[in-house]
C-alpha cells in the first residue's frame, strides 16, 4: 500500500535531472550576479588606490623638494617648541627657593618689622604741647613788669 | 513523507542576503514537490518545468516580500499557484466551481488514503478527473502536507472554501476508489 504522496513523487522522479538543470542554471545566474557585485567592490578599491597614486604622482612627487623643505621647517619648529618647553620647566625648577633662603628672608622680614615698629612710637621731645590760652591784659602786665 | 516546512531549518536568511549556495539548497528542497504540484495541474511537462523556473526566478526577485522565514515553503507554492492561475486565465480554463460550504467530516492526514500498488494508475486518473480547484487543494495536501490555513493562503481563498474543496475532493476520490473495488 502506498500513500498519494509516494505515488505522486515516484511518478515524477524522472523529471529530477531536468529540474536539476533548471536549478543549476538559476544558481549560475546568481553566482554571476554575486561575482559582478564583488567585482564592483574590487573596482571601487582599485579606483581609490589609483586616485591616491595619481595624487602622489601629480601633487607631491613633482614638488618633492618643496614638500621636504616644508616638512623640515615644521620639524624644526616642533623641536624648538619642545626644547623651549623643557627650558622653562628647568628654569621654574631652578628658581624654587631653598630652605636657607627662606630663613634669611624671614629674618630680614622680622628686622624690618622691628624697625618700622620703632618709628611708629616717637620720642618724648616730639610730643605735642598742650595749649592753654591766657587773657590779653595779663599778658601785657607781664611784659611791663 | 518530507518533514513539514515549518519545522525544517532552511537557509532562508542567507538566501535573503543573496547567497547563491543558500538558494541552491532551497531550490533543491522544493524543486520536485513544486514540479509535482504544477505538472498535475497543467498536465504538460515543458510547461511544468517553465513554471518551476519562473517560480524560482520570482522567488529570488521578491524574497524581500516574505514576512516570515518559516513560511518559505507556502510562500513559494503561492508564487507557483499564481503562475498557474495566470496560465489558466490565458487559456480561459474554468478556475472555480461552485461547491456548497457544508461539511460532514474532514480527514486531516494526507496518509488517510492508502492506495494499492495495482491501483496507482487508476488513482492518478481519478485525481485528474477532479475539478481544478479541488485538485489543487488536494495536491497541496498530499505533496507538502500543508495545513488548511496555509492552503488558503497559497490559493488566496477563504478557509471555509478550502475546507469545503478538500472535503469534496476526498469524498469524490474515495467514492471513485470504492467503485473500482
mmCIF file of C-alpha atoms in Angstrom:
data_model
loop_
_atom_site.group_PDB
_atom_site.id
_atom_site.type_symbol
_atom_site.label_atom_id
_atom_site.label_comp_id
_atom_site.label_asym_id
_atom_site.label_seq_id
_atom_site.Cartn_x
_atom_site.Cartn_y
_atom_site.Cartn_z
ATOM 1 C CA UNK A 1 0.000 0.000 0.000
ATOM 2 C CA UNK A 2 1.214 3.482 -0.870
ATOM 3 C CA UNK A 3 0.223 6.983 0.147
ATOM 4 C CA UNK A 4 -0.787 9.545 -2.519
ATOM 5 C CA UNK A 5 2.452 11.399 -1.721
ATOM 6 C CA UNK A 6 4.577 8.337 -2.540
ATOM 7 C CA UNK A 7 2.683 7.677 -5.760
ATOM 8 C CA UNK A 8 2.977 11.289 -6.939
ATOM 9 C CA UNK A 9 6.691 11.582 -6.211
ATOM 10 C CA UNK A 10 7.505 8.206 -7.744
ATOM 11 C CA UNK A 11 5.723 9.183 -10.950
ATOM 12 C CA UNK A 12 7.732 12.388 -11.349
ATOM 13 C CA UNK A 13 11.142 11.176 -10.201
ATOM 14 C CA UNK A 14 12.174 11.006 -13.866
ATOM 15 C CA UNK A 15 11.924 14.791 -14.111
ATOM 16 C CA UNK A 16 14.657 15.233 -11.454
ATOM 17 C CA UNK A 17 17.602 15.630 -13.938
ATOM 18 C CA UNK A 18 15.738 18.314 -15.866
ATOM 19 C CA UNK A 19 14.817 20.065 -12.644
ATOM 20 C CA UNK A 20 18.472 19.895 -11.578
ATOM 21 C CA UNK A 21 19.418 21.583 -14.847
ATOM 22 C CA UNK A 22 16.860 24.346 -14.237
ATOM 23 C CA UNK A 23 18.167 24.846 -10.694
ATOM 24 C CA UNK A 24 21.798 24.913 -11.807
ATOM 25 C CA UNK A 25 21.016 27.489 -14.482
ATOM 26 C CA UNK A 26 19.352 29.853 -11.995
ATOM 27 C CA UNK A 27 22.073 29.394 -9.362
ATOM 28 C CA UNK A 28 24.754 30.006 -12.016
ATOM 29 C CA UNK A 29 22.992 33.267 -12.840
ATOM 30 C CA UNK A 30 23.003 34.191 -9.157
ATOM 31 C CA UNK A 31 26.705 33.323 -8.881
ATOM 32 C CA UNK A 32 27.404 35.539 -11.855
ATOM 33 C CA UNK A 33 25.489 38.413 -10.227
ATOM 34 C CA UNK A 34 27.338 37.816 -6.954
ATOM 35 C CA UNK A 35 30.690 37.878 -8.740
ATOM 36 C CA UNK A 36 29.626 41.050 -10.500
ATOM 37 C CA UNK A 37 28.778 42.759 -7.201
ATOM 38 C CA UNK A 38 32.096 41.567 -5.744
ATOM 39 C CA UNK A 39 33.914 42.952 -8.760
ATOM 40 C CA UNK A 40 32.246 46.301 -8.020
ATOM 41 C CA UNK A 41 33.897 46.311 -4.603
ATOM 42 C CA UNK A 42 37.240 45.456 -6.192
ATOM 43 C CA UNK A 43 36.704 48.175 -8.754
ATOM 44 C CA UNK A 44 35.969 50.748 -6.037
ATOM 45 C CA UNK A 45 39.080 49.729 -4.099
ATOM 46 C CA UNK A 46 41.280 49.941 -7.199
ATOM 47 C CA UNK A 47 39.753 53.322 -8.044
ATOM 48 C CA UNK A 48 40.605 54.627 -4.553
ATOM 49 C CA UNK A 49 44.150 53.274 -4.802
ATOM 50 C CA UNK A 50 44.533 54.706 -8.296
ATOM 51 C CA UNK A 51 43.319 58.094 -7.052
ATOM 52 C CA UNK A 52 45.818 58.073 -4.209
ATOM 53 C CA UNK A 53 48.603 57.097 -6.613
ATOM 54 C CA UNK A 54 47.617 59.860 -9.038
ATOM 55 C CA UNK A 55 47.553 62.388 -6.194
ATOM 56 C CA UNK A 56 51.035 61.304 -5.134
ATOM 57 C CA UNK A 57 52.445 61.456 -8.659
ATOM 58 C CA UNK A 58 50.858 64.780 -9.642
ATOM 59 C CA UNK A 59 50.775 66.758 -6.407
ATOM 60 C CA UNK A 60 53.594 65.504 -4.204
ATOM 61 C CA UNK A 61 56.294 63.973 -6.389
ATOM 62 C CA UNK A 62 56.939 66.937 -8.802
ATOM 63 C CA UNK A 63 57.392 69.386 -5.867
ATOM 64 C CA UNK A 64 59.107 66.910 -3.600
ATOM 65 C CA UNK A 65 61.903 69.380 -2.622
ATOM 66 C CA UNK A 66 59.358 71.979 -1.527
ATOM 67 C CA UNK A 67 57.368 69.405 0.422
ATOM 68 C CA UNK A 68 60.573 68.125 2.018
ATOM 69 C CA UNK A 69 61.612 71.680 2.931
ATOM 70 C CA UNK A 70 58.215 72.402 4.426
ATOM 71 C CA UNK A 71 58.362 69.168 6.368
ATOM 72 C CA UNK A 72 61.855 70.075 7.647
ATOM 73 C CA UNK A 73 60.675 73.536 8.753
ATOM 74 C CA UNK A 74 57.729 72.044 10.565
ATOM 75 C CA UNK A 75 60.026 69.514 12.192
ATOM 76 C CA UNK A 76 62.425 72.257 13.271
ATOM 77 C CA UNK A 77 59.566 74.315 14.701
ATOM 78 C CA UNK A 78 58.369 71.317 16.601
ATOM 79 C CA UNK A 79 61.824 70.599 18.025
ATOM 80 C CA UNK A 80 62.296 74.255 19.053
ATOM 81 C CA UNK A 81 58.904 74.284 20.706
ATOM 82 C CA UNK A 82 59.731 71.111 22.552
ATOM 83 C CA UNK A 83 63.124 72.359 23.720
ATOM 84 C CA UNK A 84 61.661 75.695 24.928
ATOM 85 C CA UNK A 85 59.060 73.902 26.905
ATOM 86 C CA UNK A 86 61.825 71.894 28.585
ATOM 87 C CA UNK A 87 63.915 75.075 29.330
ATOM 88 C CA UNK A 88 61.043 76.894 31.034
ATOM 89 C CA UNK A 89 60.370 73.855 33.119
ATOM 90 C CA UNK A 90 64.004 73.657 34.275
ATOM 91 C CA UNK A 91 64.020 77.411 34.969
ATOM 92 C CA UNK A 92 60.999 77.023 37.152
ATOM 93 C CA UNK A 93 62.663 74.135 38.915
ATOM 94 C CA UNK A 94 65.832 76.164 39.411
ATOM 95 C CA UNK A 95 64.087 79.305 40.742
ATOM 96 C CA UNK A 96 62.340 77.421 43.502
ATOM 97 C CA UNK A 97 63.585 78.907 46.929
ATOM 98 C CA UNK A 98 65.662 76.763 49.202
ATOM 99 C CA UNK A 99 65.050 76.443 52.974
ATOM 100 C CA UNK A 100 68.128 78.529 53.784
ATOM 101 C CA UNK A 101 66.940 81.332 51.552
ATOM 102 C CA UNK A 102 63.552 81.236 53.162
ATOM 103 C CA UNK A 103 65.111 81.531 56.652
ATOM 104 C CA UNK A 104 67.212 84.540 55.628
ATOM 105 C CA UNK A 105 64.150 86.111 54.076
ATOM 106 C CA UNK A 106 62.177 85.574 57.293
ATOM 107 C CA UNK A 107 64.986 87.148 59.394
ATOM 108 C CA UNK A 108 65.069 90.188 57.158
ATOM 109 C CA UNK A 109 61.322 90.490 57.331
ATOM 110 C CA UNK A 110 61.461 90.340 61.117
ATOM 111 C CA UNK A 111 64.132 93.044 61.324
ATOM 112 C CA UNK A 112 62.167 95.306 59.032
ATOM 113 C CA UNK A 113 59.073 94.867 61.162
ATOM 114 C CA UNK A 114 61.015 95.819 64.276
ATOM 115 C CA UNK A 115 62.420 98.957 62.652
ATOM 116 C CA UNK A 116 59.012 100.037 61.466
ATOM 117 C CA UNK A 117 57.542 99.442 64.927
ATOM 118 C CA UNK A 118 60.194 101.815 66.464
ATOM 119 C CA UNK A 119 59.320 104.629 64.058
ATOM 120 C CA UNK A 120 55.646 104.231 64.889
ATOM 121 C CA UNK A 121 56.370 105.223 68.553
ATOM 122 C CA UNK A 122 58.204 108.725 68.555
ATOM 123 C CA UNK A 123 60.398 110.175 71.462
ATOM 124 C CA UNK A 124 59.054 112.407 74.318
ATOM 125 C CA UNK A 125 60.538 115.658 72.859
ATOM 126 C CA UNK A 126 58.453 115.408 69.944
ATOM 127 C CA UNK A 127 55.278 115.062 71.925
ATOM 128 C CA UNK A 128 52.701 117.798 71.130
ATOM 129 C CA UNK A 129 52.488 120.760 73.636
ATOM 130 C CA UNK A 130 49.272 121.371 75.441
ATOM 131 C CA UNK A 131 47.997 124.892 74.502
ATOM 132 C CA UNK A 132 46.361 126.910 77.325
ATOM 133 C CA UNK A 133 45.138 130.420 76.287
ATOM 134 C CA UNK A 134 45.536 133.416 78.774
ATOM 135 C CA UNK A 135 43.702 136.856 78.864
ATOM 136 C CA UNK A 136 45.378 139.565 76.797
ATOM 137 C CA UNK A 137 45.670 142.095 79.790
ATOM 138 C CA UNK A 138 47.545 139.589 81.843
ATOM 139 C CA UNK A 139 49.991 139.137 79.033
ATOM 140 C CA UNK A 140 50.596 142.936 78.814
ATOM 141 C CA UNK A 141 51.211 143.145 82.623
ATOM 142 C CA UNK A 142 53.764 140.521 82.487
ATOM 143 C CA UNK A 143 55.613 142.465 79.730
ATOM 144 C CA UNK A 144 55.671 145.723 81.716
ATOM 145 C CA UNK A 145 56.934 144.017 84.842
ATOM 146 C CA UNK B 1 6.813 11.957 3.551
ATOM 147 C CA UNK B 2 9.077 15.024 3.931
ATOM 148 C CA UNK B 3 9.097 16.979 7.147
ATOM 149 C CA UNK B 4 6.731 19.874 7.441
ATOM 150 C CA UNK B 5 8.340 23.053 6.075
ATOM 151 C CA UNK B 6 7.747 24.972 9.326
ATOM 152 C CA UNK B 7 9.975 22.601 11.333
ATOM 153 C CA UNK B 8 12.825 22.436 8.838
ATOM 154 C CA UNK B 9 15.886 24.613 9.248
ATOM 155 C CA UNK B 10 16.197 26.181 5.836
ATOM 156 C CA UNK B 11 18.828 28.795 4.909
ATOM 157 C CA UNK B 12 16.198 31.442 4.158
ATOM 158 C CA UNK B 13 18.059 34.351 5.884
ATOM 159 C CA UNK B 14 21.182 33.543 3.857
ATOM 160 C CA UNK B 15 19.115 33.417 0.671
ATOM 161 C CA UNK B 16 17.635 36.759 1.647
ATOM 162 C CA UNK B 17 21.212 38.054 1.900
ATOM 163 C CA UNK B 18 21.752 36.929 -1.707
ATOM 164 C CA UNK B 19 23.921 33.850 -1.117
ATOM 165 C CA UNK B 20 23.708 31.601 -4.204
ATOM 166 C CA UNK B 21 24.574 28.493 -2.138
ATOM 167 C CA UNK B 22 21.549 29.097 0.096
ATOM 168 C CA UNK B 23 19.281 29.404 -2.932
ATOM 169 C CA UNK B 24 20.703 26.158 -4.262
ATOM 170 C CA UNK B 25 19.697 24.380 -1.032
ATOM 171 C CA UNK B 26 16.196 25.864 -1.129
ATOM 172 C CA UNK B 27 15.651 25.025 -4.801
ATOM 173 C CA UNK B 28 16.937 21.502 -4.297
ATOM 174 C CA UNK B 29 14.484 21.045 -1.432
ATOM 175 C CA UNK B 30 11.419 22.314 -3.321
ATOM 176 C CA UNK B 31 12.076 21.557 -6.987
ATOM 177 C CA UNK B 32 10.361 18.161 -7.099
ATOM 178 C CA UNK B 33 7.336 18.938 -4.840
ATOM 179 C CA UNK B 34 6.782 22.115 -6.819
ATOM 180 C CA UNK B 35 7.045 20.285 -10.114
ATOM 181 C CA UNK B 36 4.601 17.584 -8.952
ATOM 182 C CA UNK B 37 2.080 20.231 -7.931
ATOM 183 C CA UNK B 38 2.487 22.264 -11.125
ATOM 184 C CA UNK B 39 2.524 19.291 -13.501
ATOM 185 C CA UNK B 40 -0.578 17.700 -12.008
ATOM 186 C CA UNK B 41 -2.453 20.923 -12.633
ATOM 187 C CA UNK B 42 -1.157 21.862 -16.082
ATOM 188 C CA UNK B 43 -0.574 18.304 -17.422
ATOM 189 C CA UNK B 44 2.347 19.435 -19.599
ATOM 190 C CA UNK B 45 5.973 18.547 -18.903
ATOM 191 C CA UNK B 46 7.606 21.543 -20.572
ATOM 192 C CA UNK B 47 5.040 23.954 -19.148
ATOM 193 C CA UNK B 48 5.661 22.415 -15.719
ATOM 194 C CA UNK B 49 9.417 22.970 -15.991
ATOM 195 C CA UNK B 50 8.903 26.521 -17.259
ATOM 196 C CA UNK B 51 6.561 27.299 -14.388
ATOM 197 C CA UNK B 52 9.020 25.924 -11.835
ATOM 198 C CA UNK B 53 11.765 28.048 -13.383
ATOM 199 C CA UNK B 54 9.549 31.158 -13.355
ATOM 200 C CA UNK B 55 8.621 30.465 -9.754
ATOM 201 C CA UNK B 56 12.273 30.233 -8.699
ATOM 202 C CA UNK B 57 13.181 33.420 -10.557
ATOM 203 C CA UNK B 58 10.249 35.264 -8.969
ATOM 204 C CA UNK B 59 11.246 33.936 -5.546
ATOM 205 C CA UNK B 60 14.761 35.354 -5.928
ATOM 206 C CA UNK B 61 13.361 38.663 -7.114
ATOM 207 C CA UNK B 62 10.685 39.035 -4.436
ATOM 208 C CA UNK B 63 12.306 37.419 -1.383
ATOM 209 C CA UNK B 64 12.086 40.830 0.320
ATOM 210 C CA UNK B 65 8.298 40.417 0.398
ATOM 211 C CA UNK B 66 8.493 37.264 2.532
ATOM 212 C CA UNK B 67 7.497 38.288 6.058
ATOM 213 C CA UNK B 68 8.102 35.043 7.939
ATOM 214 C CA UNK B 69 11.116 32.887 7.024
ATOM 215 C CA UNK B 70 9.360 29.800 8.408
ATOM 216 C CA UNK B 71 6.647 30.184 5.775
ATOM 217 C CA UNK B 72 9.055 29.987 2.851
ATOM 218 C CA UNK B 73 7.501 26.756 1.520
ATOM 219 C CA UNK B 74 3.928 28.014 1.431
ATOM 220 C CA UNK B 75 5.141 31.367 0.053
ATOM 221 C CA UNK B 76 6.945 29.564 -2.807
ATOM 222 C CA UNK B 77 3.890 27.423 -3.586
ATOM 223 C CA UNK B 78 1.814 30.617 -3.504
ATOM 224 C CA UNK B 79 4.001 32.081 -6.267
ATOM 225 C CA UNK B 80 3.668 28.874 -8.294
ATOM 226 C CA UNK B 81 -0.106 28.871 -7.789
ATOM 227 C CA UNK B 82 -0.342 32.446 -9.035
ATOM 228 C CA UNK B 83 1.596 31.494 -12.147
ATOM 229 C CA UNK B 84 -0.726 28.544 -12.780
ATOM 230 C CA UNK B 85 -3.783 30.799 -12.354
ATOM 231 C CA UNK B 86 -2.285 33.257 -14.855
ATOM 232 C CA UNK B 87 -1.821 30.388 -17.295
ATOM 233 C CA UNK B 88 -5.399 29.212 -16.756
ATOM 234 C CA UNK B 89 -6.663 32.713 -17.363
ATOM 235 C CA UNK B 90 -4.734 32.971 -20.599
ATOM 236 C CA UNK B 91 -6.240 29.689 -21.754
ATOM 237 C CA UNK B 92 -9.657 30.678 -20.405
ATOM 238 C CA UNK B 93 -9.998 27.486 -18.442
ATOM 239 C CA UNK B 94 -12.584 27.133 -15.718
ATOM 240 C CA UNK B 95 -10.967 28.283 -12.492
ATOM 241 C CA UNK B 96 -13.652 27.885 -9.918
ATOM 242 C CA UNK B 97 -16.620 25.691 -9.435
ATOM 243 C CA UNK B 98 -19.481 26.266 -7.049
ATOM 244 C CA UNK B 99 -19.209 23.981 -4.082
ATOM 245 C CA UNK B 100 -21.521 24.182 -1.074
ATOM 246 C CA UNK B 101 -19.742 25.150 2.169
ATOM 247 C CA UNK B 102 -21.395 22.477 4.342
ATOM 248 C CA UNK B 103 -19.086 19.763 5.633
ATOM 249 C CA UNK B 104 -19.808 16.326 7.024
ATOM 250 C CA UNK B 105 -16.318 15.328 8.067
ATOM 251 C CA UNK B 106 -12.693 16.189 7.314
ATOM 252 C CA UNK B 107 -9.677 13.901 7.383
ATOM 253 C CA UNK B 108 -6.550 15.831 8.389
ATOM 254 C CA UNK B 109 -3.811 13.364 7.421
ATOM 255 C CA UNK B 110 -2.646 13.013 3.792
ATOM 256 C CA UNK B 111 -1.953 9.339 4.555
ATOM 257 C CA UNK B 112 -5.569 8.524 5.242
ATOM 258 C CA UNK B 113 -5.979 7.487 1.647
ATOM 259 C CA UNK B 114 -3.949 4.359 1.072
ATOM 260 C CA UNK B 115 -3.793 3.015 -2.437
ATOM 261 C CA UNK B 116 -2.893 -0.468 -3.525
ATOM 262 C CA UNK B 117 0.069 -0.817 -5.832
ATOM 263 C CA UNK B 118 -2.110 -2.149 -8.669
ATOM 264 C CA UNK B 119 -4.470 0.857 -8.323
ATOM 265 C CA UNK B 120 -1.843 3.586 -8.666
ATOM 266 C CA UNK B 121 -2.632 4.406 -12.277
ATOM 267 C CA UNK B 122 -6.343 4.459 -11.532
ATOM 268 C CA UNK B 123 -5.707 6.772 -8.605
ATOM 269 C CA UNK B 124 -3.857 9.205 -10.848
ATOM 270 C CA UNK B 125 -6.643 9.049 -13.411
ATOM 271 C CA UNK B 126 -9.186 9.754 -10.709
ATOM 272 C CA UNK B 127 -7.136 12.650 -9.407
ATOM 273 C CA UNK B 128 -7.088 14.133 -12.866
ATOM 274 C CA UNK B 129 -10.834 13.816 -13.148
ATOM 275 C CA UNK B 130 -11.326 16.159 -10.216
ATOM 276 C CA UNK B 131 -12.119 19.823 -10.917
ATOM 277 C CA UNK B 132 -9.004 22.023 -10.891
ATOM 278 C CA UNK B 133 -9.672 23.873 -7.596
ATOM 279 C CA UNK B 134 -10.306 20.596 -5.768
ATOM 280 C CA UNK B 135 -7.264 19.003 -7.357
ATOM 281 C CA UNK B 136 -5.133 21.990 -6.365
ATOM 282 C CA UNK B 137 -6.171 21.793 -2.713
ATOM 283 C CA UNK B 138 -5.726 18.037 -2.607
ATOM 284 C CA UNK B 139 -2.284 18.180 -4.240
ATOM 285 C CA UNK B 140 -1.048 20.777 -1.764
ATOM 286 C CA UNK B 141 -2.271 18.492 0.988
ATOM 287 C CA UNK B 142 -0.621 15.396 -0.481
ATOM 288 C CA UNK B 143 2.634 16.909 -1.721
ATOM 289 C CA UNK B 144 3.740 19.103 1.204
ATOM 290 C CA UNK B 145 1.157 18.309 3.887
ATOM 291 C CA UNK B 146 0.247 21.992 4.146
ATOM 292 C CA UNK B 147 -2.320 22.958 6.739
ATOM 293 C CA UNK B 148 -5.723 24.256 5.640
ATOM 294 C CA UNK B 149 -4.674 27.786 6.656
ATOM 295 C CA UNK B 150 -1.544 27.524 4.518
ATOM 296 C CA UNK B 151 -3.520 26.166 1.564
ATOM 297 C CA UNK B 152 -5.949 29.065 1.941
ATOM 298 C CA UNK B 153 -3.005 31.473 1.859
ATOM 299 C CA UNK B 154 -1.389 29.767 -1.157
ATOM 300 C CA UNK B 155 -4.581 29.668 -3.206
ATOM 301 C CA UNK B 156 -5.782 33.040 -1.887
ATOM 302 C CA UNK B 157 -9.182 31.690 -0.939
ATOM 303 C CA UNK B 158 -11.299 31.649 2.217
ATOM 304 C CA UNK B 159 -10.536 28.965 4.796
ATOM 305 C CA UNK B 160 -14.134 27.724 4.565
ATOM 306 C CA UNK B 161 -13.806 27.317 0.818
ATOM 307 C CA UNK B 162 -10.585 25.335 1.233
ATOM 308 C CA UNK B 163 -12.231 23.070 3.813
ATOM 309 C CA UNK B 164 -15.156 22.541 1.501
ATOM 310 C CA UNK B 165 -12.962 21.779 -1.520
ATOM 311 C CA UNK B 166 -10.818 19.390 0.466
ATOM 312 C CA UNK B 167 -13.829 17.593 1.823
ATOM 313 C CA UNK B 168 -15.495 17.125 -1.544
ATOM 314 C CA UNK B 169 -12.249 16.212 -3.271
ATOM 315 C CA UNK B 170 -11.565 13.442 -0.779
ATOM 316 C CA UNK B 171 -15.133 12.302 -0.851
ATOM 317 C CA UNK B 172 -15.112 12.089 -4.650
ATOM 318 C CA UNK B 173 -11.797 10.274 -4.661
ATOM 319 C CA UNK B 174 -12.911 7.791 -2.046
ATOM 320 C CA UNK B 175 -16.138 7.177 -3.931
ATOM 321 C CA UNK B 176 -14.304 6.548 -7.173
ATOM 322 C CA UNK B 177 -11.840 4.218 -5.466
ATOM 323 C CA UNK B 178 -14.676 2.230 -3.912
ATOM 324 C CA UNK B 179 -16.354 1.913 -7.289
ATOM 325 C CA UNK B 180 -13.155 0.381 -8.644
ATOM 326 C CA UNK B 181 -13.080 -2.366 -5.993
#
